[in-house]
C-alpha positions as YAML, in Angstrom:
chain: A
units: angstrom
residues:
- id: 1
  name: MET
  ca: [19.59, 109.70, 20.42]
- id: 2
  name: ALA
  ca: [19.90, 105.99, 20.58]
- id: 3
  name: ILE
  ca: [18.49, 103.96, 17.72]
- id: 4
  name: THR
  ca: [16.65, 100.83, 18.87]
- id: 5
  name: LYS
  ca: [15.18, 99.53, 15.87]
- id: 6
  name: ILE
  ca: [16.01, 100.16, 12.26]
- id: 7
  name: GLN
  ca: [13.63, 99.50, 9.33]
- id: 8
  name: SER
  ca: [14.96, 99.01, 5.97]
- id: 9
  name: GLU
  ca: [12.29, 101.35, 4.43]
- id: 10
  name: SER
  ca: [13.85, 104.24, 6.50]
- id: 11
  name: MET
  ca: [17.41, 103.61, 5.17]
- id: 12
  name: ASN
  ca: [19.06, 104.07, 1.78]
- id: 13
  name: LEU
  ca: [20.74, 100.84, 1.50]
- id: 14
  name: ALA
  ca: [23.01, 102.31, -1.16]
- id: 15
  name: ASP
  ca: [24.69, 104.66, 1.32]
- id: 16
  name: THR
  ca: [27.92, 103.88, 3.13]
- id: 17
  name: TYR
  ca: [27.49, 103.82, 6.91]
- id: 18
  name: ALA
  ca: [30.36, 104.22, 9.64]
- id: 19
  name: PHE
  ca: [29.72, 101.89, 12.50]
- id: 20
  name: THR
  ca: [31.36, 102.35, 15.86]
- id: 21
  name: GLY
  ca: [31.14, 99.11, 17.57]
- id: 22
  name: THR
  ca: [31.01, 95.59, 16.57]
- id: 23
  name: VAL
  ca: [29.27, 94.48, 13.60]
- id: 24
  name: THR
  ca: [28.64, 90.52, 13.46]
- id: 25
  name: GLY
  ca: [27.02, 88.39, 10.87]
- id: 26
  name: ALA
  ca: [28.16, 90.83, 7.93]
- id: 27
  name: GLY
  ca: [30.48, 88.42, 6.27]
- id: 28
  name: GLY
  ca: [34.25, 88.25, 6.32]
- id: 29
  name: GLN
  ca: [37.35, 87.16, 4.66]
- id: 30
  name: GLY
  ca: [37.29, 83.44, 3.51]
- id: 31
  name: THR
  ca: [39.89, 81.19, 5.26]
- id: 32
  name: ASN
  ca: [41.39, 77.80, 4.85]
- id: 33
  name: PHE
  ca: [41.44, 77.87, 1.23]
- id: 34
  name: PHE
  ca: [44.16, 75.87, -0.93]
- id: 35
  name: SER
  ca: [44.56, 74.10, -4.12]
- id: 36
  name: ALA
  ca: [47.41, 71.79, -4.91]
- id: 37
  name: THR
  ca: [48.65, 69.71, -7.77]
- id: 38
  name: ASN
  ca: [51.22, 67.16, -8.59]
- id: 39
  name: GLY
  ca: [54.39, 68.88, -9.73]
- id: 40
  name: GLY
  ca: [56.13, 65.69, -11.10]
- id: 41
  name: THR
  ca: [56.59, 63.28, -7.93]
- id: 42
  name: ALA
  ca: [56.07, 59.75, -8.93]
- id: 43
  name: ALA
  ca: [53.69, 57.53, -7.10]
- id: 44
  name: SER
  ca: [53.05, 53.83, -7.82]
- id: 45
  name: PHE
  ca: [49.50, 52.17, -7.09]
- id: 46
  name: ALA
  ca: [49.67, 48.60, -6.30]
- id: 47
  name: HIS
  ca: [46.86, 46.18, -6.23]
- id: 48
  name: GLY
  ca: [44.46, 46.68, -3.45]
- id: 49
  name: VAL
  ca: [46.55, 49.21, -1.37]
- id: 50
  name: ALA
  ca: [45.67, 52.85, -0.77]
- id: 51
  name: THR
  ca: [48.35, 55.02, -1.57]
- id: 52
  name: LEU
  ca: [48.90, 58.66, -0.35]
- id: 53
  name: VAL
  ca: [48.85, 61.01, -3.47]
- id: 54
  name: PRO
  ca: [51.75, 63.38, -3.55]
- id: 55
  name: PHE
  ca: [50.31, 66.72, -4.02]
- id: 56
  name: ASP
  ca: [53.77, 68.47, -3.98]
- id: 57
  name: THR
  ca: [52.90, 71.83, -5.46]
- id: 58
  name: GLU
  ca: [50.82, 74.67, -4.11]
- id: 59
  name: THR
  ca: [48.91, 76.57, -6.63]
- id: 60
  name: PHE
  ca: [47.60, 78.77, -4.02]
- id: 61
  name: ASP
  ca: [47.59, 78.82, -0.34]
- id: 62
  name: PRO
  ca: [47.40, 82.16, 1.24]
- id: 63
  name: ASP
  ca: [46.71, 81.09, 4.84]
- id: 64
  name: GLY
  ca: [49.45, 78.38, 4.86]
- id: 65
  name: VAL
  ca: [47.03, 75.71, 5.32]
- id: 66
  name: PHE
  ca: [48.70, 73.07, 2.95]
- id: 67
  name: ASP
  ca: [51.89, 71.06, 3.53]
- id: 68
  name: PRO
  ca: [53.18, 69.79, 0.26]
- id: 69
  name: SER
  ca: [56.27, 68.28, 1.92]
- id: 70
  name: SER
  ca: [57.12, 64.72, 1.27]
- id: 71
  name: SER
  ca: [54.88, 62.22, 3.28]
- id: 72
  name: ASN
  ca: [52.43, 64.89, 4.47]
- id: 73
  name: TYR
  ca: [50.62, 66.25, 1.45]
- id: 74
  name: LYS
  ca: [47.93, 67.47, 3.61]
- id: 75
  name: PHE
  ca: [45.58, 70.15, 4.42]
- id: 76
  name: THR
  ca: [45.48, 71.20, 8.15]
- id: 77
  name: CYS
  ca: [42.26, 73.05, 9.19]
- id: 78
  name: GLN
  ca: [43.00, 76.28, 10.98]
- id: 79
  name: THR
  ca: [39.40, 77.57, 11.55]
- id: 80
  name: SER
  ca: [36.90, 75.07, 12.72]
- id: 81
  name: GLY
  ca: [33.66, 74.70, 10.55]
- id: 82
  name: TYR
  ca: [32.29, 73.19, 7.39]
- id: 83
  name: HIS
  ca: [34.81, 72.65, 4.44]
- id: 84
  name: PHE
  ca: [34.33, 71.77, 0.92]
- id: 85
  name: ILE
  ca: [37.22, 69.32, -0.23]
- id: 86
  name: THR
  ca: [37.56, 68.07, -3.69]
- id: 87
  name: ALA
  ca: [40.31, 65.73, -5.17]
- id: 88
  name: GLN
  ca: [40.84, 64.22, -8.52]
- id: 89
  name: VAL
  ca: [43.64, 61.75, -9.38]
- id: 90
  name: ILE
  ca: [44.75, 60.64, -13.00]
- id: 91
  name: GLN
  ca: [46.04, 57.25, -13.47]
- id: 92
  name: ASN
  ca: [48.73, 56.77, -16.12]
- id: 93
  name: VAL
  ca: [47.91, 54.83, -19.44]
- id: 94
  name: THR
  ca: [50.65, 52.24, -18.94]
- id: 95
  name: GLY
  ca: [50.89, 49.69, -16.33]
- id: 96
  name: GLY
  ca: [48.38, 47.04, -15.30]
- id: 97
  name: LYS
  ca: [44.66, 46.51, -16.16]
- id: 98
  name: SER
  ca: [42.72, 48.29, -13.26]
- id: 99
  name: ARG
  ca: [39.26, 46.92, -12.64]
- id: 100
  name: GLN
  ca: [38.30, 49.11, -9.61]
- id: 101
  name: ILE
  ca: [39.42, 52.68, -8.99]
- id: 102
  name: GLY
  ca: [38.93, 54.99, -6.15]
- id: 103
  name: THR
  ca: [39.91, 58.54, -5.11]
- id: 104
  name: LEU
  ca: [39.70, 58.58, -1.19]
- id: 105
  name: LEU
  ca: [39.56, 61.37, 1.16]
- id: 106
  name: TYR
  ca: [41.15, 60.76, 4.68]
- id: 107
  name: LYS
  ca: [40.35, 62.76, 7.81]
- id: 108
  name: ASN
  ca: [42.91, 62.38, 10.53]
- id: 109
  name: GLY
  ca: [44.31, 59.19, 9.12]
- id: 110
  name: SER
  ca: [40.98, 57.47, 8.44]
- id: 111
  name: ASN
  ca: [39.02, 57.02, 5.22]
- id: 112
  name: ILE
  ca: [35.84, 59.15, 5.55]
- id: 113
  name: ASN
  ca: [34.12, 57.45, 2.52]
- id: 114
  name: ALA
  ca: [34.80, 53.66, 3.23]
- id: 115
  name: GLY
  ca: [32.01, 51.65, 1.97]
- id: 116
  name: SER
  ca: [30.21, 54.46, 0.73]
- id: 117
  name: GLY
  ca: [30.70, 53.69, -3.02]
- id: 118
  name: VAL
  ca: [30.34, 57.30, -3.80]
- id: 119
  name: PHE
  ca: [33.97, 57.79, -5.04]
- id: 120
  name: TRP
  ca: [34.35, 54.43, -6.75]
- id: 121
  name: ASP
  ca: [34.19, 53.23, -10.39]
- id: 122
  name: THR
  ca: [34.30, 49.54, -11.44]
- id: 123
  name: TYR
  ca: [34.72, 48.02, -14.96]
- id: 124
  name: ASN
  ca: [34.86, 44.43, -15.64]
- id: 125
  name: ASP
  ca: [36.90, 44.72, -18.85]
- id: 126
  name: ASP
  ca: [40.09, 46.02, -17.30]
- id: 127
  name: THR
  ca: [40.47, 49.24, -19.15]
- id: 128
  name: PHE
  ca: [40.96, 51.86, -16.60]
- id: 129
  name: ARG
  ca: [43.87, 53.46, -17.93]
- id: 130
  name: ASN
  ca: [44.42, 57.24, -18.24]
- id: 131
  name: SER
  ca: [41.27, 57.74, -16.03]
- id: 132
  name: SER
  ca: [40.24, 59.23, -12.94]
- id: 133
  name: VAL
  ca: [37.42, 59.58, -10.26]
- id: 134
  name: LYS
  ca: [36.91, 62.83, -8.53]
- id: 135
  name: ALA
  ca: [36.02, 62.66, -4.81]
- id: 136
  name: THR
  ca: [33.85, 65.53, -3.38]
- id: 137
  name: ALA
  ca: [32.91, 66.00, 0.32]
- id: 138
  name: ILE
  ca: [31.64, 68.54, 2.91]
- id: 139
  name: ILE
  ca: [33.52, 67.99, 6.07]
- id: 140
  name: ASN
  ca: [33.08, 69.34, 9.38]
- id: 141
  name: LEU
  ca: [36.45, 69.96, 10.68]
- id: 142
  name: THR
  ca: [37.91, 71.19, 13.95]
- id: 143
  name: ALA
  ca: [41.19, 73.36, 14.33]
- id: 144
  name: GLY
  ca: [44.09, 70.94, 13.75]
- id: 145
  name: ASP
  ca: [42.11, 68.26, 11.63]
- id: 146
  name: TYR
  ca: [43.89, 67.13, 8.52]
- id: 147
  name: VAL
  ca: [42.69, 65.90, 5.11]
- id: 148
  name: GLN
  ca: [44.91, 63.75, 2.72]
- id: 149
  name: VAL
  ca: [44.18, 62.05, -0.57]
- id: 150
  name: TYR
  ca: [44.75, 58.39, -1.41]
- id: 151
  name: TYR
  ca: [44.13, 56.45, -4.43]
- id: 152
  name: TYR
  ca: [43.10, 52.84, -4.54]
- id: 153
  name: GLN
  ca: [42.92, 50.42, -7.52]
- id: 154
  name: THR
  ca: [42.45, 46.78, -8.07]
- id: 155
  name: GLN
  ca: [43.60, 44.72, -10.97]
- id: 156
  name: SER
  ca: [43.47, 41.55, -12.89]
- id: 157
  name: ASP
  ca: [46.96, 41.15, -13.79]
- id: 158
  name: SER
  ca: [50.30, 41.63, -12.05]
- id: 159
  name: GLY
  ca: [50.99, 45.12, -13.34]
- id: 160
  name: THR
  ca: [51.48, 48.30, -11.11]
- id: 161
  name: ASN
  ca: [49.83, 51.36, -12.23]
- id: 162
  name: SER
  ca: [51.13, 54.93, -11.38]
- id: 163
  name: LEU
  ca: [50.17, 58.56, -11.16]
- id: 164
  name: ASP
  ca: [50.04, 60.46, -14.39]
- id: 165
  name: ALA
  ca: [52.73, 63.15, -12.96]
- id: 166
  name: SER
  ca: [52.30, 64.82, -16.42]
- id: 167
  name: SER
  ca: [48.88, 65.65, -16.12]
- id: 168
  name: PRO
  ca: [47.63, 68.96, -14.77]
- id: 169
  name: TYR
  ca: [44.29, 67.43, -13.87]
- id: 170
  name: SER
  ca: [45.33, 65.77, -10.46]
- id: 171
  name: VAL
  ca: [44.30, 68.16, -8.08]
- id: 172
  name: PHE
  ca: [43.21, 68.66, -4.42]
- id: 173
  name: THR
  ca: [41.42, 71.91, -3.40]
- id: 174
  name: GLY
  ca: [39.50, 73.06, -0.42]
- id: 175
  name: TYR
  ca: [37.82, 75.85, 1.37]
- id: 176
  name: ARG
  ca: [36.06, 76.70, 4.54]
- id: 177
  name: LEU
  ca: [32.24, 77.17, 4.04]
- id: 178
  name: ALA
  ca: [30.87, 78.20, 7.37]
- id: 179
  name: GLN
  ca: [31.14, 77.66, 11.15]
...
């Protein structure tokens, strides 16, 4: 006898059921998740220049979606859908006196938060040392799209700042939310 309609009050939802066919909408394994840190690769942040941050060490990457190789440091989407992406970059305490700092998310080579002011911090007394700004976004990605993290700072002196390569708090993480 074929069942055409099941009402929840006629089923014990604590029982285990064996289905013969395709079940859709019942969840599934998460995909496209990764976490990467900086394992000691140096990076200098010059005045007024967005610099690619070297996230060179994978903390986890079961689907192989993150490329920690030199000059890439990028997450490449394998399964289209909305993705939660977050990054934090720690600037070293030595060097120039930063006035404005920003952690920037780039999708396919373009800054996705340009002009939004969301991931920026400005301080007029030039004291951004050993500080960070976290960038967080939900991004709709298609298979093959990639995301990278850049860091930007301006300063009032001629010094150059650098990534705090000894800090475990510079991190780039993401995962797929839904289609």
